[in-house]
Amino acid sequence: MAEIRDLMIKVPSIRHQWLTFLAGHGLQDFPPAEVAGVDHVVGLYENDRLVGTGATAGNILKFIAVDASTPPGAYFNQIVSELQSRLAAAGQLHVMVSTKPQYEKSFHYVGFQTLVHTHWGVLMEAGTPTITQYLQGLSGATGTIGEHRSAIVMNANPFTKGHRYLVEQAAMQSDAVDIFVVSTDRSLFTTAERLHLVQTNTADLANVHVYLGGDYMVSYATFPAYFLASNDTIINYQTTIDARLFRDWVAKILHIQTRYVGEEPLSHTTAIYNQVLQKELPPQVQVKVIPRLKVGRTIVTATQVRSAIAQNKLSEIRSLLPAKTWKFIQIHQTELETRIKKGMTIRGN
Amino acid sequence: MGISKAALAGTLESSDIQITLSPAANGIQIELTSAVASQFGEQIKKVITQTLQSLGIDNVAVKAVDKGALDCVIKARTIAAGQRALGQKEPAWEVL
Protein backbone atom coordinates (compact mmCIF):
# COMPACT_ATOMS: atom_id res chain seq x y z
CA MET A 1 0.00 0.00 0.00
CA ALA A 2 1.14 3.55 -0.73
CA GLU A 3 2.83 5.34 2.12
CA ILE A 4 2.32 8.91 3.41
CA ARG A 5 5.35 11.12 4.05
CA ASP A 6 5.68 14.74 5.10
CA LEU A 7 6.97 16.94 2.30
CA MET A 8 9.33 19.66 3.52
CA ILE A 9 8.72 22.02 0.62
CA LYS A 10 11.16 24.58 2.05
CA VAL A 11 13.93 22.27 0.84
CA PRO A 12 14.57 23.39 -2.78
CA SER A 13 14.91 19.88 -4.30
CA ILE A 14 11.70 18.67 -2.62
CA ARG A 15 9.89 21.86 -3.56
CA HIS A 16 10.98 21.40 -7.17
CA GLN A 17 9.77 17.79 -7.25
CA TRP A 18 6.46 18.85 -5.68
CA LEU A 19 5.87 21.75 -8.10
CA THR A 20 6.71 19.52 -11.07
CA PHE A 21 4.21 16.93 -9.85
CA LEU A 22 1.49 19.59 -9.41
CA ALA A 23 2.22 21.05 -12.86
CA GLY A 24 1.86 17.55 -14.33
CA HIS A 25 -1.69 17.54 -12.92
CA GLY A 26 -2.60 20.96 -14.27
CA LEU A 27 -1.93 22.91 -11.07
CA GLN A 28 0.41 25.76 -11.88
CA ASP A 29 0.73 29.55 -12.01
CA PHE A 30 -0.71 30.08 -8.54
CA PRO A 31 0.36 33.17 -6.58
CA PRO A 32 3.46 32.53 -4.40
CA ALA A 33 1.47 33.85 -1.40
CA GLU A 34 -0.80 30.83 -1.75
CA VAL A 35 2.11 28.41 -1.32
CA ALA A 36 3.49 30.47 1.57
CA GLY A 37 0.13 30.22 3.35
CA VAL A 38 0.24 26.42 3.50
CA ASP A 39 0.72 24.73 6.92
CA HIS A 40 1.41 21.07 6.05
CA VAL A 41 2.16 19.25 2.82
CA VAL A 42 2.04 15.47 2.51
CA GLY A 43 3.20 13.22 -0.29
CA LEU A 44 1.97 9.74 -1.10
CA TYR A 45 4.67 7.32 -2.24
CA GLU A 46 4.40 4.00 -4.02
CA ASN A 47 7.80 2.25 -4.10
CA ASP A 48 9.57 5.59 -3.58
CA ARG A 49 7.69 7.22 -6.45
CA LEU A 50 5.53 10.28 -5.68
CA VAL A 51 1.95 9.38 -6.69
CA GLY A 52 -0.11 11.95 -4.82
CA THR A 53 0.02 15.10 -2.74
CA GLY A 54 -2.19 17.35 -0.68
CA ALA A 55 -1.83 20.25 1.74
CA THR A 56 -3.68 22.16 4.44
CA ALA A 57 -3.91 25.90 5.09
CA GLY A 58 -5.88 26.40 8.29
CA ASN A 59 -8.86 24.06 7.83
CA ILE A 60 -8.76 24.28 4.04
CA LEU A 61 -7.51 21.46 1.83
CA LYS A 62 -5.29 22.68 -1.01
CA PHE A 63 -3.00 21.48 -3.79
CA ILE A 64 -4.59 18.04 -4.02
CA ALA A 65 -3.32 16.02 -6.97
CA VAL A 66 -3.06 12.25 -7.47
CA ASP A 67 -2.02 9.80 -10.17
CA ALA A 68 -4.57 7.27 -11.42
CA SER A 69 -4.67 4.29 -9.02
CA THR A 70 -6.09 0.77 -8.84
CA PRO A 71 -8.74 0.67 -7.54
CA PRO A 72 -9.71 4.15 -8.78
CA GLY A 73 -9.80 6.76 -6.05
CA ALA A 74 -7.56 4.89 -3.61
CA TYR A 75 -4.74 7.49 -3.69
CA PHE A 76 -7.23 10.36 -3.51
CA ASN A 77 -9.04 8.87 -0.52
CA GLN A 78 -5.77 8.17 1.27
CA ILE A 79 -4.58 11.77 0.87
CA VAL A 80 -7.89 13.37 1.92
CA SER A 81 -8.20 10.97 4.84
CA GLU A 82 -4.66 11.71 6.05
CA LEU A 83 -5.21 15.48 5.91
CA GLN A 84 -8.56 15.17 7.71
CA SER A 85 -7.05 13.00 10.45
CA ARG A 86 -4.22 15.47 10.99
CA LEU A 87 -6.64 18.39 11.26
CA ALA A 88 -8.83 16.35 13.63
CA ALA A 89 -5.83 15.55 15.83
CA ALA A 90 -5.25 19.31 16.06
CA GLY A 91 -8.89 19.79 17.09
CA GLN A 92 -10.18 20.96 13.69
CA LEU A 93 -13.11 18.80 12.59
CA HIS A 94 -14.55 21.20 10.04
CA VAL A 95 -12.81 20.98 6.67
CA MET A 96 -13.39 22.95 3.48
CA VAL A 97 -12.15 22.68 -0.08
CA SER A 98 -12.42 24.89 -3.12
CA THR A 99 -11.94 22.76 -6.20
CA LYS A 100 -12.64 22.40 -9.91
CA PRO A 101 -16.10 21.06 -10.91
CA GLN A 102 -14.58 17.82 -12.29
CA TYR A 103 -13.41 16.81 -8.76
CA GLU A 104 -16.77 17.49 -7.08
CA LYS A 105 -17.82 13.85 -7.37
CA SER A 106 -14.61 12.51 -5.80
CA PHE A 107 -15.15 14.73 -2.78
CA HIS A 108 -18.81 13.69 -2.59
CA TYR A 109 -17.73 10.06 -2.28
CA VAL A 110 -15.72 10.92 0.81
CA GLY A 111 -18.55 12.75 2.54
CA PHE A 112 -18.12 16.35 1.35
CA GLN A 113 -21.21 18.50 0.80
CA THR A 114 -21.39 21.13 -1.96
CA LEU A 115 -22.06 24.65 -0.68
CA VAL A 116 -21.70 26.57 -3.94
CA HIS A 117 -21.41 25.29 -7.50
CA THR A 118 -20.29 27.47 -10.41
CA HIS A 119 -18.93 26.67 -13.87
CA TRP A 120 -15.39 27.45 -12.75
CA GLY A 121 -15.29 26.05 -9.28
CA VAL A 122 -17.03 24.42 -6.35
CA LEU A 123 -16.88 25.16 -2.61
CA MET A 124 -17.43 22.12 -0.40
CA GLU A 125 -17.27 21.24 3.27
CA ALA A 126 -17.05 18.13 5.45
CA GLY A 127 -17.10 17.32 9.13
CA THR A 128 -18.64 19.37 11.87
CA PRO A 129 -20.02 21.96 12.56
CA THR A 130 -21.72 22.21 9.15
CA ILE A 131 -22.96 25.51 7.76
CA THR A 132 -26.49 24.65 8.95
CA GLN A 133 -25.23 23.87 12.46
CA TYR A 134 -23.23 27.13 12.47
CA LEU A 135 -26.21 29.25 11.37
CA GLN A 136 -28.72 27.56 13.68
CA GLY A 137 -26.30 28.01 16.57
CA LEU A 138 -26.36 31.83 16.30
CA SER A 139 -28.55 32.97 19.18
CA GLY A 140 -31.01 35.72 18.36
CA ALA A 141 -30.54 35.29 14.63
CA THR A 142 -33.84 33.52 14.04
CA GLY A 143 -36.31 35.90 12.47
CA THR A 144 -40.05 36.00 13.03
CA ILE A 145 -42.61 36.05 10.22
CA GLY A 146 -43.16 39.46 8.66
CA GLU A 147 -39.98 40.85 10.17
CA HIS A 148 -37.55 42.81 7.99
CA ARG A 149 -34.11 41.43 8.70
CA SER A 150 -30.86 42.86 7.31
CA ALA A 151 -27.22 41.90 7.40
CA ILE A 152 -23.83 43.58 7.15
CA VAL A 153 -20.52 41.79 6.73
CA MET A 154 -17.54 43.82 7.92
CA ASN A 155 -13.87 43.39 8.72
CA ALA A 156 -13.89 46.61 10.80
CA ASN A 157 -10.13 46.95 10.91
CA PRO A 158 -10.83 48.98 13.06
CA PHE A 159 -14.46 50.09 13.64
CA THR A 160 -14.82 53.76 12.54
CA LYS A 161 -17.61 56.34 12.54
CA GLY A 162 -18.20 55.16 8.97
CA HIS A 163 -19.06 51.65 10.19
CA ARG A 164 -21.27 53.14 12.87
CA TYR A 165 -23.10 55.21 10.26
CA LEU A 166 -23.68 52.15 8.06
CA VAL A 167 -25.01 50.14 11.03
CA GLU A 168 -27.31 53.00 12.09
CA GLN A 169 -28.78 53.27 8.58
CA ALA A 170 -29.50 49.54 8.53
CA ALA A 171 -30.86 49.55 12.09
CA MET A 172 -33.27 52.41 11.30
CA GLN A 173 -34.60 50.73 8.17
CA SER A 174 -34.94 47.17 9.56
CA ASP A 175 -36.54 45.27 12.42
CA ALA A 176 -33.27 43.47 13.10
CA VAL A 177 -29.69 43.64 11.83
CA ASP A 178 -27.15 40.81 11.92
CA ILE A 179 -23.54 41.99 11.75
CA PHE A 180 -21.01 39.37 10.72
CA VAL A 181 -17.44 40.23 11.60
CA VAL A 182 -14.80 38.60 9.37
CA SER A 183 -13.31 35.67 11.32
CA THR A 184 -10.05 35.26 9.41
CA ASP A 185 -7.25 36.61 11.60
CA ARG A 186 -4.97 38.31 9.07
CA SER A 187 -5.54 41.97 9.78
CA LEU A 188 -3.74 44.62 11.86
CA PHE A 189 -6.45 44.44 14.50
CA THR A 190 -6.92 40.84 15.64
CA THR A 191 -10.26 39.08 15.23
CA ALA A 192 -10.92 39.33 18.98
CA GLU A 193 -10.15 43.08 18.95
CA ARG A 194 -12.29 43.75 15.87
CA LEU A 195 -15.22 41.77 17.31
CA HIS A 196 -14.90 43.54 20.66
CA LEU A 197 -14.90 46.99 19.04
CA VAL A 198 -17.95 46.18 16.89
CA GLN A 199 -19.79 44.88 19.96
CA THR A 200 -19.01 47.79 22.27
CA ASN A 201 -19.66 50.40 19.56
CA THR A 202 -23.12 48.99 18.73
CA ALA A 203 -24.23 47.84 22.20
CA ASP A 204 -26.71 50.74 22.45
CA LEU A 205 -28.62 49.60 19.34
CA ALA A 206 -31.19 47.11 20.64
CA ASN A 207 -32.03 45.49 17.29
CA VAL A 208 -28.40 44.83 16.27
CA HIS A 209 -26.78 41.42 16.80
CA VAL A 210 -23.05 40.82 16.33
CA TYR A 211 -21.53 37.47 15.30
CA LEU A 212 -18.33 36.10 13.85
CA GLY A 213 -18.74 35.21 10.18
CA GLY A 214 -17.04 31.84 10.70
CA ASP A 215 -15.68 30.09 7.62
CA TYR A 216 -18.51 31.42 5.49
CA MET A 217 -18.39 35.19 5.12
CA VAL A 218 -15.35 36.80 3.50
CA SER A 219 -13.20 34.06 4.98
CA TYR A 220 -9.88 32.66 3.86
CA ALA A 221 -11.89 29.74 2.41
CA THR A 222 -14.47 31.73 0.42
CA PHE A 223 -12.50 34.80 -0.54
CA PRO A 224 -8.70 34.48 -0.11
CA ALA A 225 -8.12 37.41 -2.51
CA TYR A 226 -9.44 39.69 0.23
CA PHE A 227 -6.26 38.80 2.10
CA LEU A 228 -3.80 37.98 -0.73
CA ALA A 229 -3.00 40.20 -3.71
CA SER A 230 -4.78 38.65 -6.72
CA ASN A 231 -5.86 39.49 -10.24
CA ASP A 232 -9.39 40.52 -11.26
CA THR A 233 -10.44 37.13 -12.67
CA ILE A 234 -9.64 35.48 -9.34
CA ILE A 235 -11.39 38.25 -7.39
CA ASN A 236 -14.47 37.93 -9.59
CA TYR A 237 -14.63 34.17 -9.15
CA GLN A 238 -14.10 34.26 -5.39
CA THR A 239 -16.58 37.08 -4.74
CA THR A 240 -19.18 35.17 -6.77
CA ILE A 241 -18.67 32.11 -4.56
CA ASP A 242 -18.90 34.29 -1.44
CA ALA A 243 -22.06 36.06 -2.69
CA ARG A 244 -23.85 32.83 -3.62
CA LEU A 245 -22.93 31.24 -0.31
CA PHE A 246 -24.54 34.22 1.42
CA ARG A 247 -27.62 34.12 -0.82
CA ASP A 248 -28.26 30.36 -0.78
CA TRP A 249 -27.38 29.53 2.83
CA VAL A 250 -26.97 32.48 5.20
CA ALA A 251 -29.83 34.65 3.96
CA LYS A 252 -32.08 31.65 3.32
CA ILE A 253 -31.67 30.02 6.75
CA LEU A 254 -31.66 33.30 8.73
CA HIS A 255 -34.42 34.94 6.61
CA ILE A 256 -32.31 37.96 5.72
CA GLN A 257 -33.96 40.19 3.12
CA THR A 258 -31.44 42.99 2.70
CA ARG A 259 -27.66 43.21 2.70
CA TYR A 260 -26.16 46.63 3.44
CA VAL A 261 -22.76 47.61 2.06
CA GLY A 262 -20.73 50.78 2.22
CA GLU A 263 -20.06 52.51 -1.09
CA GLU A 264 -16.50 51.74 -2.12
CA PRO A 265 -14.56 54.54 -3.81
CA LEU A 266 -11.06 53.40 -2.78
CA SER A 267 -10.42 49.66 -2.46
CA HIS A 268 -10.34 47.92 -5.84
CA THR A 269 -11.07 44.46 -4.42
CA THR A 270 -14.02 45.66 -2.34
CA ALA A 271 -15.40 47.66 -5.28
CA ILE A 272 -15.54 44.47 -7.39
CA TYR A 273 -17.08 42.66 -4.41
CA ASN A 274 -19.89 45.25 -4.19
CA GLN A 275 -20.59 44.93 -7.94
CA VAL A 276 -20.74 41.15 -7.71
CA LEU A 277 -23.07 41.30 -4.68
CA GLN A 278 -25.43 43.56 -6.65
CA LYS A 279 -25.35 41.12 -9.54
CA GLU A 280 -25.73 37.88 -7.55
CA LEU A 281 -27.94 38.60 -4.52
CA PRO A 282 -31.18 39.95 -6.07
CA PRO A 283 -34.00 39.06 -6.28
CA GLN A 284 -33.67 36.81 -3.20
CA VAL A 285 -31.75 39.45 -1.24
CA GLN A 286 -31.81 43.22 -1.86
CA VAL A 287 -28.52 45.11 -1.80
CA LYS A 288 -28.45 48.63 -0.37
CA VAL A 289 -25.33 50.65 -1.03
CA ILE A 290 -24.93 53.42 1.53
CA PRO A 291 -22.75 56.41 0.55
CA ARG A 292 -19.66 56.81 2.70
CA LEU A 293 -19.82 59.07 5.71
CA LYS A 294 -17.73 62.23 5.40
CA VAL A 295 -16.17 64.13 8.27
CA GLY A 296 -15.59 67.60 6.85
CA ARG A 297 -14.30 66.77 3.39
CA THR A 298 -12.70 63.46 4.23
CA ILE A 299 -14.34 60.15 3.45
CA VAL A 300 -14.03 57.98 6.55
CA THR A 301 -12.06 54.78 5.91
CA ALA A 302 -10.29 52.32 8.16
CA THR A 303 -7.34 52.35 5.71
CA GLN A 304 -6.66 55.96 6.72
CA VAL A 305 -6.79 55.03 10.38
CA ARG A 306 -4.22 52.27 9.91
CA SER A 307 -1.84 54.45 7.95
CA ALA A 308 -2.06 57.17 10.61
CA ILE A 309 -1.13 54.58 13.24
CA ALA A 310 1.86 53.51 11.11
CA GLN A 311 3.00 57.14 10.79
CA ASN A 312 2.38 57.93 14.45
CA LYS A 313 -0.09 60.69 13.58
CA LEU A 314 -2.99 59.72 15.80
CA SER A 315 -4.37 63.24 16.20
CA GLU A 316 -5.31 63.26 12.48
CA ILE A 317 -7.80 60.43 12.87
CA ARG A 318 -9.47 61.25 16.15
CA SER A 319 -12.47 62.81 14.40
CA LEU A 320 -13.00 59.62 12.32
CA LEU A 321 -13.34 57.31 15.31
CA PRO A 322 -16.05 56.60 17.87
CA ALA A 323 -14.88 57.21 21.45
CA LYS A 324 -14.37 53.51 22.22
CA THR A 325 -12.16 52.81 19.19
CA TRP A 326 -10.17 55.99 19.86
CA LYS A 327 -9.56 54.94 23.46
CA PHE A 328 -8.56 51.43 22.39
CA ILE A 329 -6.02 52.73 19.87
CA GLN A 330 -4.51 55.13 22.41
CA ILE A 331 -4.05 52.34 24.96
CA HIS A 332 -2.64 49.85 22.42
CA GLN A 333 -0.66 52.24 20.24
CA THR A 334 2.77 50.71 20.96
CA GLU A 335 1.49 47.20 20.37
CA LEU A 336 -0.14 48.14 17.05
CA GLU A 337 3.07 49.88 15.90
CA THR A 338 5.08 46.78 16.80
CA ARG A 339 2.76 44.63 14.68
CA ILE A 340 3.25 46.96 11.71
CA LYS A 341 7.03 46.92 12.19
CA LYS A 342 6.97 43.12 12.29
CA GLY A 343 5.48 43.16 8.79
CA MET A 344 1.71 43.27 9.30
CA THR A 345 0.34 44.94 6.21
CA ILE A 346 -1.75 48.08 6.65
CA ARG A 347 -2.70 48.36 2.99
CA GLY A 348 -5.32 46.13 1.44
CA ASN A 349 -8.15 45.35 3.80
CA MET B 1 -25.63 11.15 27.90
CA GLY B 2 -24.25 13.50 25.25
CA ILE B 3 -20.66 14.32 24.33
CA SER B 4 -18.85 17.54 25.13
CA LYS B 5 -16.50 17.75 22.15
CA ALA B 6 -16.39 16.56 18.55
CA ALA B 7 -14.11 13.70 17.53
CA LEU B 8 -13.04 11.71 14.47
CA ALA B 9 -11.74 8.16 13.98
CA GLY B 10 -11.05 5.93 11.00
CA THR B 11 -9.93 6.61 7.44
CA LEU B 12 -11.38 6.75 3.93
CA GLU B 13 -9.35 3.83 2.69
CA SER B 14 -10.93 0.69 1.27
CA SER B 15 -12.56 -1.59 3.93
CA ASP B 16 -12.50 1.19 6.52
CA ILE B 17 -15.05 3.73 7.80
CA GLN B 18 -14.55 7.31 8.96
CA ILE B 19 -16.72 8.28 11.93
CA THR B 20 -17.17 11.92 13.03
CA LEU B 21 -19.14 12.66 16.18
CA SER B 22 -20.40 16.07 17.26
CA PRO B 23 -22.52 17.26 20.19
CA ALA B 24 -26.29 17.22 19.60
CA ALA B 25 -29.42 17.25 21.71
CA ASN B 26 -31.98 15.04 20.00
CA GLY B 27 -30.93 11.39 20.12
CA ILE B 28 -28.47 9.54 17.88
CA GLN B 29 -28.68 10.97 14.36
CA ILE B 30 -26.62 9.28 11.67
CA GLU B 31 -25.75 10.71 8.27
CA LEU B 32 -24.26 7.88 6.21
CA THR B 33 -22.28 8.12 2.96
CA SER B 34 -21.70 4.67 1.48
CA ALA B 35 -21.63 3.04 -1.95
CA VAL B 36 -23.46 0.07 -0.40
CA ALA B 37 -25.99 2.11 1.59
CA SER B 38 -28.98 0.51 -0.17
CA GLN B 39 -27.84 -3.02 0.77
CA PHE B 40 -26.12 -2.49 4.13
CA GLY B 41 -27.11 1.01 5.28
CA GLU B 42 -29.48 -0.16 7.99
CA GLN B 43 -26.98 -2.73 9.30
CA ILE B 44 -24.16 -0.11 9.44
CA LYS B 45 -26.40 2.33 11.33
CA LYS B 46 -27.47 -0.44 13.70
CA VAL B 47 -23.85 -1.31 14.61
CA ILE B 48 -22.99 2.38 15.14
CA THR B 49 -26.09 2.98 17.28
CA GLN B 50 -25.55 -0.10 19.47
CA THR B 51 -21.87 0.70 19.98
CA LEU B 52 -22.59 4.28 20.98
CA GLN B 53 -25.30 3.13 23.39
CA SER B 54 -22.92 0.64 25.01
CA LEU B 55 -20.58 3.61 25.65
CA GLY B 56 -23.52 5.39 27.28
CA ILE B 57 -23.86 7.96 24.46
CA ASP B 58 -27.44 8.60 23.38
CA ASN B 59 -27.31 12.22 22.18
CA VAL B 60 -24.91 12.73 19.30
CA ALA B 61 -24.72 13.71 15.62
CA VAL B 62 -22.82 11.09 13.61
CA LYS B 63 -21.27 11.44 10.17
CA ALA B 64 -20.15 8.11 8.75
CA VAL B 65 -18.27 7.76 5.46
CA ASP B 66 -18.14 4.04 4.74
CA LYS B 67 -15.69 2.40 2.34
CA GLY B 68 -16.93 -1.16 2.71
CA ALA B 69 -16.06 -1.74 6.38
CA LEU B 70 -16.97 -5.00 8.13
CA ASP B 71 -19.04 -4.81 11.33
CA CYS B 72 -16.02 -5.34 13.58
CA VAL B 73 -14.25 -2.37 11.91
CA ILE B 74 -17.36 -0.18 12.22
CA LYS B 75 -17.54 -1.08 15.91
CA ALA B 76 -13.84 -0.40 16.53
CA ARG B 77 -13.91 3.00 14.78
CA THR B 78 -17.11 3.99 16.61
CA ILE B 79 -15.57 3.06 19.97
CA ALA B 80 -12.43 5.08 19.15
CA ALA B 81 -14.43 8.17 18.10
CA GLY B 82 -16.78 7.80 21.09
CA GLN B 83 -13.98 7.50 23.62
CA ARG B 84 -12.18 10.49 22.08
CA ALA B 85 -15.38 12.53 22.29
CA LEU B 86 -15.78 11.56 25.95
CA GLY B 87 -12.10 12.21 26.72
CA GLN B 88 -11.57 8.60 27.90
CA LYS B 89 -8.03 7.28 27.54
CA GLU B 90 -8.41 3.73 28.92
CA PRO B 91 -9.98 1.19 26.52
CA ALA B 92 -13.60 0.46 27.41
CA TRP B 93 -13.12 -3.31 27.75
CA GLU B 94 -16.71 -4.05 28.63
CA VAL B 95 -17.84 -2.56 25.29
CA LEU B 96 -15.49 -4.79 23.27
PDB file of N, CA and C in Angstrom, chain A residues 15 27 39 111 194 284 306 314 344:
ATOM      1  N   ARG A  15      10.827  20.881  -3.029  1.00  0.00           N
ATOM      2  CA  ARG A  15       9.889  21.859  -3.562  1.00  0.00           C
ATOM      3  C   ARG A  15       9.784  21.714  -5.087  1.00  0.00           C
ATOM      4  N   LEU A  27      -1.934  21.869 -12.103  1.00  0.00           N
ATOM      5  CA  LEU A  27      -1.929  22.906 -11.066  1.00  0.00           C
ATOM      6  C   LEU A  27      -0.643  23.713 -11.186  1.00  0.00           C
ATOM      7  N   ASP A  39       0.168  25.184   5.631  1.00  0.00           N
ATOM      8  CA  ASP A  39       0.716  24.726   6.915  1.00  0.00           C
ATOM      9  C   ASP A  39       1.456  23.394   6.785  1.00  0.00           C
ATOM     10  N   GLY A 111     -17.709  12.098   1.542  1.00  0.00           N
ATOM     11  CA  GLY A 111     -18.546  12.749   2.543  1.00  0.00           C
ATOM     12  C   GLY A 111     -18.596  14.264   2.504  1.00  0.00           C
ATOM     13  N   ARG A 194     -11.285  43.224  16.804  1.00  0.00           N
ATOM     14  CA  ARG A 194     -12.288  43.754  15.870  1.00  0.00           C
ATOM     15  C   ARG A 194     -13.696  43.439  16.365  1.00  0.00           C
ATOM     16  N   GLN A 284     -33.459  37.403  -4.530  1.00  0.00           N
ATOM     17  CA  GLN A 284     -33.670  36.811  -3.198  1.00  0.00           C
ATOM     18  C   GLN A 284     -33.311  37.792  -2.073  1.00  0.00           C
ATOM     19  N   ARG A 306      -5.399  53.125   9.781  1.00  0.00           N
ATOM     20  CA  ARG A 306      -4.220  52.267   9.910  1.00  0.00           C
ATOM     21  C   ARG A 306      -2.959  52.992   9.475  1.00  0.00           C
ATOM     22  N   LEU A 314      -1.665  60.061  15.279  1.00  0.00           N
ATOM     23  CA  LEU A 314      -2.993  59.717  15.795  1.00  0.00           C
ATOM     24  C   LEU A 314      -3.964  60.890  15.798  1.00  0.00           C
ATOM     25  N   MET A 344       3.149  43.326   9.543  1.00  0.00           N
ATOM     26  CA  MET A 344       1.709  43.271   9.302  1.00  0.00           C
ATOM     27  C   MET A 344       1.339  44.358   8.305  1.00  0.00           C
TER      28      MET A 344
END
